[in-house]
mmCIF file of C-alpha atoms and ligand atoms in Angstrom:
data_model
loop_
_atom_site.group_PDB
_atom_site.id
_atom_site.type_symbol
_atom_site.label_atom_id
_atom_site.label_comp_id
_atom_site.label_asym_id
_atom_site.label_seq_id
_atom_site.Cartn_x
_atom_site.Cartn_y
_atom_site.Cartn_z
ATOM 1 C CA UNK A 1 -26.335 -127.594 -18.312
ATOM 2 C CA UNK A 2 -23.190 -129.560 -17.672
ATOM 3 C CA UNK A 3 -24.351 -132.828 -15.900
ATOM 4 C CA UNK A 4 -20.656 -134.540 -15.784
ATOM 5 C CA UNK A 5 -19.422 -134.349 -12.467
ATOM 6 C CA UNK A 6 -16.210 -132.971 -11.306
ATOM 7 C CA UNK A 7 -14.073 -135.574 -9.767
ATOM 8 C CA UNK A 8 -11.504 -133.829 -7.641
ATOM 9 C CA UNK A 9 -9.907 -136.904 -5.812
ATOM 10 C CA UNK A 10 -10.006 -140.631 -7.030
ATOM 11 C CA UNK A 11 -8.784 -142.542 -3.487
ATOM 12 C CA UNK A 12 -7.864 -146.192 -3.933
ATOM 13 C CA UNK A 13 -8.690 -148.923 -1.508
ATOM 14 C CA UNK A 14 -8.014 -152.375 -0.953
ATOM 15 C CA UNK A 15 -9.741 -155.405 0.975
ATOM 16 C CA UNK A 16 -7.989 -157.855 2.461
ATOM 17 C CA UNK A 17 -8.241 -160.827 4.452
ATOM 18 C CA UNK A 18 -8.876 -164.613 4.746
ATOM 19 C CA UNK A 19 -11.904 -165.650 2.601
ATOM 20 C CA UNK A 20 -15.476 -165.999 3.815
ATOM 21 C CA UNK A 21 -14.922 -163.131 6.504
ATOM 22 C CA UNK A 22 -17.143 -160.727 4.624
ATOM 23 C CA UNK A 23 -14.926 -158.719 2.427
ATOM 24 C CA UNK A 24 -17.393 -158.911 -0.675
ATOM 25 C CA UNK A 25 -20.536 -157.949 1.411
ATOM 26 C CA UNK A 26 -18.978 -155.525 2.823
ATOM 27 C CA UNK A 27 -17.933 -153.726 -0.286
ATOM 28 C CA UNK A 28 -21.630 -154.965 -1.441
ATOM 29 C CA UNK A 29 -23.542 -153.340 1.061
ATOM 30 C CA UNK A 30 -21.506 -150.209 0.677
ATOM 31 C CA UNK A 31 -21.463 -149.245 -2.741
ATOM 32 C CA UNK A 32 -25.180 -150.686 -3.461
ATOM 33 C CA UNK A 33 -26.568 -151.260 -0.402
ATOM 34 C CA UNK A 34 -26.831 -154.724 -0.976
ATOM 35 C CA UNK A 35 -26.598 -157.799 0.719
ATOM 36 C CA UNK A 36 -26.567 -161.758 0.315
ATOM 37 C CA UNK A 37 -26.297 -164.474 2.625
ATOM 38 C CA UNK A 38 -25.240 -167.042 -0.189
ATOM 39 C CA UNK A 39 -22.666 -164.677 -1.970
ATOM 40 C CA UNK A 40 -20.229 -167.628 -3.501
ATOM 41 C CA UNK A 41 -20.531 -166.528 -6.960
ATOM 42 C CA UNK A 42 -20.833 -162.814 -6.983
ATOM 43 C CA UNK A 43 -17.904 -161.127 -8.150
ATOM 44 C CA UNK A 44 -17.041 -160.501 -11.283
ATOM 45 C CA UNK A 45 -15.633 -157.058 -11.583
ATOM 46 C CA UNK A 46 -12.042 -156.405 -9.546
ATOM 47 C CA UNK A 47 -13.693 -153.169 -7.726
ATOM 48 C CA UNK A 48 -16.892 -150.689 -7.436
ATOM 49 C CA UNK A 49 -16.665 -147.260 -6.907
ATOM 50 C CA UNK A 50 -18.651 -144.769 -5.283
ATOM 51 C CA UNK A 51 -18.820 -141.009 -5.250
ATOM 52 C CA UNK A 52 -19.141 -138.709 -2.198
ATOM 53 C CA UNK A 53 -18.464 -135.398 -0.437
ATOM 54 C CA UNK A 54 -15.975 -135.107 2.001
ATOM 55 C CA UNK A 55 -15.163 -131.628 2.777
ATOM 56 C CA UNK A 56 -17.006 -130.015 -0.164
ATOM 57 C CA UNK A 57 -14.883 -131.848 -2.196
ATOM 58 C CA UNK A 58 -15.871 -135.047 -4.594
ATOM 59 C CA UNK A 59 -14.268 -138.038 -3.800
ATOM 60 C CA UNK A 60 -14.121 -141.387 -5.719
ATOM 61 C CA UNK A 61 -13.626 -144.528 -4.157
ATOM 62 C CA UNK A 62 -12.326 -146.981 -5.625
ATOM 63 C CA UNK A 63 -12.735 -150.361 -3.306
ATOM 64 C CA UNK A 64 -10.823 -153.064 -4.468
ATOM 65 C CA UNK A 65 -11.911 -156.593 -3.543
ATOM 66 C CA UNK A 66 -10.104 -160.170 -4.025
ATOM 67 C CA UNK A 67 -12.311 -162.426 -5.852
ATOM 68 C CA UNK A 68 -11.779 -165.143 -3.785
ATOM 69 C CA UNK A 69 -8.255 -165.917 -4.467
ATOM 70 C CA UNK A 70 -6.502 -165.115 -0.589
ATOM 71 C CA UNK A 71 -5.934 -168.564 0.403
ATOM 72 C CA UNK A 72 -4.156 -169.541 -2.945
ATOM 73 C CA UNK A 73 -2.270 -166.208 -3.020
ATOM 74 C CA UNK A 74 -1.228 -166.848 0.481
ATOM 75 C CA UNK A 75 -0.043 -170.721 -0.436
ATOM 76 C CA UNK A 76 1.966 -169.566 -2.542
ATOM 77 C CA UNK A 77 3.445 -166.939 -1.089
ATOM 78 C CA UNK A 78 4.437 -169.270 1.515
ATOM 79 C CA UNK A 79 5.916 -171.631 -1.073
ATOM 80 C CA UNK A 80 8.041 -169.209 -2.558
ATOM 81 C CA UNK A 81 9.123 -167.697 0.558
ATOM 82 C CA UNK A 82 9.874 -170.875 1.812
ATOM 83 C CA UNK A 83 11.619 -172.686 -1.768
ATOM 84 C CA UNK A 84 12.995 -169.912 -3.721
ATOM 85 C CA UNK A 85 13.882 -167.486 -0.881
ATOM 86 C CA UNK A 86 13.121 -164.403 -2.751
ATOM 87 C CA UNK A 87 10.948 -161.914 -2.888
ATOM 88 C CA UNK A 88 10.858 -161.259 -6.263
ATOM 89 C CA UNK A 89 7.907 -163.494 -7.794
ATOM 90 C CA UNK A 90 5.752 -163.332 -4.449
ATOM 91 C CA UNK A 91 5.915 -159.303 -5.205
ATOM 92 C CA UNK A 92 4.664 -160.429 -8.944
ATOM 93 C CA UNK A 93 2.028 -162.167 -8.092
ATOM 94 C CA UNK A 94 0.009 -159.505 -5.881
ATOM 95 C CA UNK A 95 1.475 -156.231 -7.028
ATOM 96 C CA UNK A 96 -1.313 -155.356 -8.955
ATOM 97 C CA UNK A 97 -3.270 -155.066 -6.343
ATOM 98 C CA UNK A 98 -1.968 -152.915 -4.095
ATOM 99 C CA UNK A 99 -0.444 -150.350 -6.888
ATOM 100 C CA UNK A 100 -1.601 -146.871 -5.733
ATOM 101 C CA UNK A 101 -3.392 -147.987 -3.281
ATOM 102 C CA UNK A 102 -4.368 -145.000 -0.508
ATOM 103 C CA UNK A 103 -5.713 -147.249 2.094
ATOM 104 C CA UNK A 104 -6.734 -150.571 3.107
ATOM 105 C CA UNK A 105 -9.239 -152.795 4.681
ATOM 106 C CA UNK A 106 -7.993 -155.893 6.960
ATOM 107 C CA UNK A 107 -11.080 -157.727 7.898
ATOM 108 C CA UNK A 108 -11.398 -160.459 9.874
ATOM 109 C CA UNK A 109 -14.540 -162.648 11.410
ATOM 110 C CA UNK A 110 -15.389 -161.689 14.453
ATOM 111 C CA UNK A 111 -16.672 -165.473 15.017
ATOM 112 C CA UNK A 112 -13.337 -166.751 13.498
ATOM 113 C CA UNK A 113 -10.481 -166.799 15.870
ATOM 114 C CA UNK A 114 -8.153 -168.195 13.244
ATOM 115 C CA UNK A 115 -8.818 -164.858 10.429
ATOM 116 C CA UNK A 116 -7.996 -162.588 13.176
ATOM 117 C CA UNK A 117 -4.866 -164.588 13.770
ATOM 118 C CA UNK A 118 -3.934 -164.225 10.378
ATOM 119 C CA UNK A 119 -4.297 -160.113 10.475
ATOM 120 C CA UNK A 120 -0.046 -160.271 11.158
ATOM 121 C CA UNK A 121 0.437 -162.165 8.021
ATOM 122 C CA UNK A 122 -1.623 -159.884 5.945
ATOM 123 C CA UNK A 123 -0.270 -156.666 7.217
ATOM 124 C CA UNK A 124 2.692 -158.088 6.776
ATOM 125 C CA UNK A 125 1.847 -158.433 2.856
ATOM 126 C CA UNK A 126 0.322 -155.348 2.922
ATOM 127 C CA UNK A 127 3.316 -153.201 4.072
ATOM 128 C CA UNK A 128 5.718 -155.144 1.743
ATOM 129 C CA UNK A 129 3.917 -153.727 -1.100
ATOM 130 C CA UNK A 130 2.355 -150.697 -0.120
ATOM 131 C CA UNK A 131 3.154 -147.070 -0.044
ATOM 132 C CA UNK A 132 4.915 -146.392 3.567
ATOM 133 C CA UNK A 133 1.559 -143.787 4.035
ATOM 134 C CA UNK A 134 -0.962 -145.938 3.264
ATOM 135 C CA UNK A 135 -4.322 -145.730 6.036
ATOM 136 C CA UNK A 136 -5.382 -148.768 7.296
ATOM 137 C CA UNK A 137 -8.130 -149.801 9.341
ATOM 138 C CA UNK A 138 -8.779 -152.935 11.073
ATOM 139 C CA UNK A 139 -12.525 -154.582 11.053
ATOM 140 C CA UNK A 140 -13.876 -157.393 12.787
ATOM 141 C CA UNK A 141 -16.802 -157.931 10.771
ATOM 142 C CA UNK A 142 -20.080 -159.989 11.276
ATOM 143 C CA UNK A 143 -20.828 -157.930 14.783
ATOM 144 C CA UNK A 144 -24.636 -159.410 14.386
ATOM 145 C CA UNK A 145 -22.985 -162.809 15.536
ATOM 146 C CA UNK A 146 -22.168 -161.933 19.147
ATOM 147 C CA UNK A 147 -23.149 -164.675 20.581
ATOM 148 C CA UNK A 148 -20.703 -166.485 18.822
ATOM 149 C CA UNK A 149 -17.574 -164.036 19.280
ATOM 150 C CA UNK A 150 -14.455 -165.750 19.148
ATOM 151 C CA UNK A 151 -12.067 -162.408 19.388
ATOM 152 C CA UNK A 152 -12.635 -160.316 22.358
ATOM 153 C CA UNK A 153 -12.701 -156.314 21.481
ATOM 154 C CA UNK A 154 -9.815 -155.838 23.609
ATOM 155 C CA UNK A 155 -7.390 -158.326 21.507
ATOM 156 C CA UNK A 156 -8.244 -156.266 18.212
ATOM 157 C CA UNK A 157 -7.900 -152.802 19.989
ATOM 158 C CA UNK A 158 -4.730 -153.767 21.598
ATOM 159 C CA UNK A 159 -3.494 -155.025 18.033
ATOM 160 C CA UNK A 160 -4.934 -151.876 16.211
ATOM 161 C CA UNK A 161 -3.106 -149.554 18.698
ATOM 162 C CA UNK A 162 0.207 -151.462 18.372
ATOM 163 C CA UNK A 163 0.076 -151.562 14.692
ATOM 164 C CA UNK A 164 -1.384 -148.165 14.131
ATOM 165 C CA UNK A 165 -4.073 -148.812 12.832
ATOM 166 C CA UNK A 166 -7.740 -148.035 13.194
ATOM 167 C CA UNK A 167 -10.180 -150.763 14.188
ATOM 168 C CA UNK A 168 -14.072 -150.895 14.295
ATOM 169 C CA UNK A 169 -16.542 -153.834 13.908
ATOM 170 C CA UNK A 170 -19.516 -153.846 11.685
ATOM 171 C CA UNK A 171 -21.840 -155.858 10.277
ATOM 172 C CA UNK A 172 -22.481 -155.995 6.519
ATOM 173 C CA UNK A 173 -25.642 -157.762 7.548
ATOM 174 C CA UNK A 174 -27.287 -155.784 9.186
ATOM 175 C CA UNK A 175 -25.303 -152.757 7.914
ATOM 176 C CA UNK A 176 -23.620 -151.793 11.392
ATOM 177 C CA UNK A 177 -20.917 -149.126 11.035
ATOM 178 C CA UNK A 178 -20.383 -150.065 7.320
ATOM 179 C CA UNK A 179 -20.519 -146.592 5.932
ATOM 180 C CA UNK A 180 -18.968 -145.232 8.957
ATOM 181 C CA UNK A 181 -15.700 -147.336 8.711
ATOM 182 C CA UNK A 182 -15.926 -146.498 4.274
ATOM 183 C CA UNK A 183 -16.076 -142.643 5.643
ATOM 184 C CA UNK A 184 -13.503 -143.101 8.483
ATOM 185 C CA UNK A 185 -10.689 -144.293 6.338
ATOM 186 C CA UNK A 186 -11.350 -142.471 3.218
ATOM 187 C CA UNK A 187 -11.826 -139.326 5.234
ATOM 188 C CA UNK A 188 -8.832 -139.781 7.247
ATOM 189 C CA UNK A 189 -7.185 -140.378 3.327
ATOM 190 C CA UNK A 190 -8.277 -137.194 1.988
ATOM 191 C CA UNK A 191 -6.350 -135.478 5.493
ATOM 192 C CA UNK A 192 -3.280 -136.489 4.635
ATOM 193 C CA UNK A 193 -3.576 -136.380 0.948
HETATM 194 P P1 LIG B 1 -15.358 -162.903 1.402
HETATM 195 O O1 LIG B 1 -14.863 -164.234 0.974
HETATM 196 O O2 LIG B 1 -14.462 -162.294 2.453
HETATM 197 O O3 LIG B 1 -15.624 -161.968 0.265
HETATM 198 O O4 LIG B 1 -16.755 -163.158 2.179
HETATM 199 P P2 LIG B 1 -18.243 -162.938 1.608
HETATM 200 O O5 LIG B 1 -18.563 -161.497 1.527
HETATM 201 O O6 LIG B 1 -18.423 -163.736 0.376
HETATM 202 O O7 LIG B 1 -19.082 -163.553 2.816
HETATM 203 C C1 LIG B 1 -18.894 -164.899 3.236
HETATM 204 C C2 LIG B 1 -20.148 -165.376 3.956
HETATM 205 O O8 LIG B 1 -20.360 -164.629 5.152
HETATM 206 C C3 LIG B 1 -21.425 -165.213 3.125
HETATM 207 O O9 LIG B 1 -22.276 -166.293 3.398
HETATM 208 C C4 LIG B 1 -22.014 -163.930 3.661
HETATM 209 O O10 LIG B 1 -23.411 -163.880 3.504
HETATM 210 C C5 LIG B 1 -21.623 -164.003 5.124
HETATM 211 N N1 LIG B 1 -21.482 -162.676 5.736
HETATM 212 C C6 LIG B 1 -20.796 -161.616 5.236
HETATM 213 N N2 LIG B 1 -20.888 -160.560 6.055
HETATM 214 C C7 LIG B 1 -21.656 -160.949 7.101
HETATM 215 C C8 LIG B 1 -22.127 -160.297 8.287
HETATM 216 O O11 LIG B 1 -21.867 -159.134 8.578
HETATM 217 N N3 LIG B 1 -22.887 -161.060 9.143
HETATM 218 C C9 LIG B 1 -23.210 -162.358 8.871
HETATM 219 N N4 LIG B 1 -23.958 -163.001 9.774
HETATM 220 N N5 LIG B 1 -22.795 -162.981 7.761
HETATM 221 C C10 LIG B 1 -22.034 -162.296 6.889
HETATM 222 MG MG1 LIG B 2 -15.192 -162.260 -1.725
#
């Protein structure tokens, strides 16, 4: 028997966001169902992927996640933008990253006014590299921290529906909506692919 499986779309997609909001648990918990409170010194590999069936077709994901390196990346954007006035090197630097990427992830803390805040900035990144098609869905992650909820629902849905963009919160702690937000996007990928 053949036991190689046929791989009929390989879909790209790309975390962003301020550090500590989740991005790497997220990811974790999604491709290995995995997750760790004290998850400083996890990554090591630049994505996972994971296989599934969307429409009786196999799909690859292929979830890119930043190793920890937003805040510097963002620094020195800033310097550049602000000293050298170009765009040139600040497209150098992150390029890579978003190169044939098919949709993206802007997460934020849902206990962390400030990363939601910073959502403009990184869709601002995001569109000045990506392709003009690219799907991109909003998340306010750590949704098992209620209590502590620094950005109301309304302020992300309102910023979602202005942007074009679709939102949900989850949890990668307790695994709330974190497949369903994997399957919205790359679903909504394969529709327009
Ligand atoms: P990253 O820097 O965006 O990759 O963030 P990490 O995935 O490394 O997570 C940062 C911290 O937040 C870690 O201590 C995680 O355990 C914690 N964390 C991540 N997701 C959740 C969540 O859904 N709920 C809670 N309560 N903590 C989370
Ligand atoms: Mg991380």
């Amino acid at each position: 028997g053949d036991y190689s499986q046929k791989i009929d779309y390989v879909f790209k997609v790309v975390l962003i966001g301020d550090s500590a909001v989740g991005k790497t648990q997220l990811l974790a918990r999604f491709s290995r169902n995995e997750f760790s409170l004290d998850s400083k010194a996890t990554i090591g590999v630049e994505f996972q992927t994971k296989t599934l069936i969307i429409d009786n077709k196999t799909v690859k994901a292929q979830i890119w996640d930043t190793a920890g390196q937003e805040r510097g990346r963002l620094i020195v954007i800033a310097y550049i933008k602000a000293f050298v006035g170009r765009r040139i090197l600040y497209r150098a630097v992150t390029s890579a990253y978003y190169r044939g990427a098919v949709g993206a992830m802007l997460v934020y803390d849902m206990t962390k006014r400030q990363s939601f805040d910073h959502m403009v900035r990184w869709l601002e990144e995001l569109r000045g590299h990506a392709d003009q098609n690219i799907v991109i869905m909003l998340i306010g992650n750590k949704c098992d921290l209620g209590s502590l909820r620094a950005v109301p629902m309304e302020d992300a849905e309102e910023f979602a529906q202005r942007e074009n963009l679709f939102f949900m919160e989850t949890s990668a702690l307790e695994s709330t909506n974190v497949e369903t937000c994997f399957l919205t996007i790359l679903t909504e990928i394969y529709r327009i692919h």
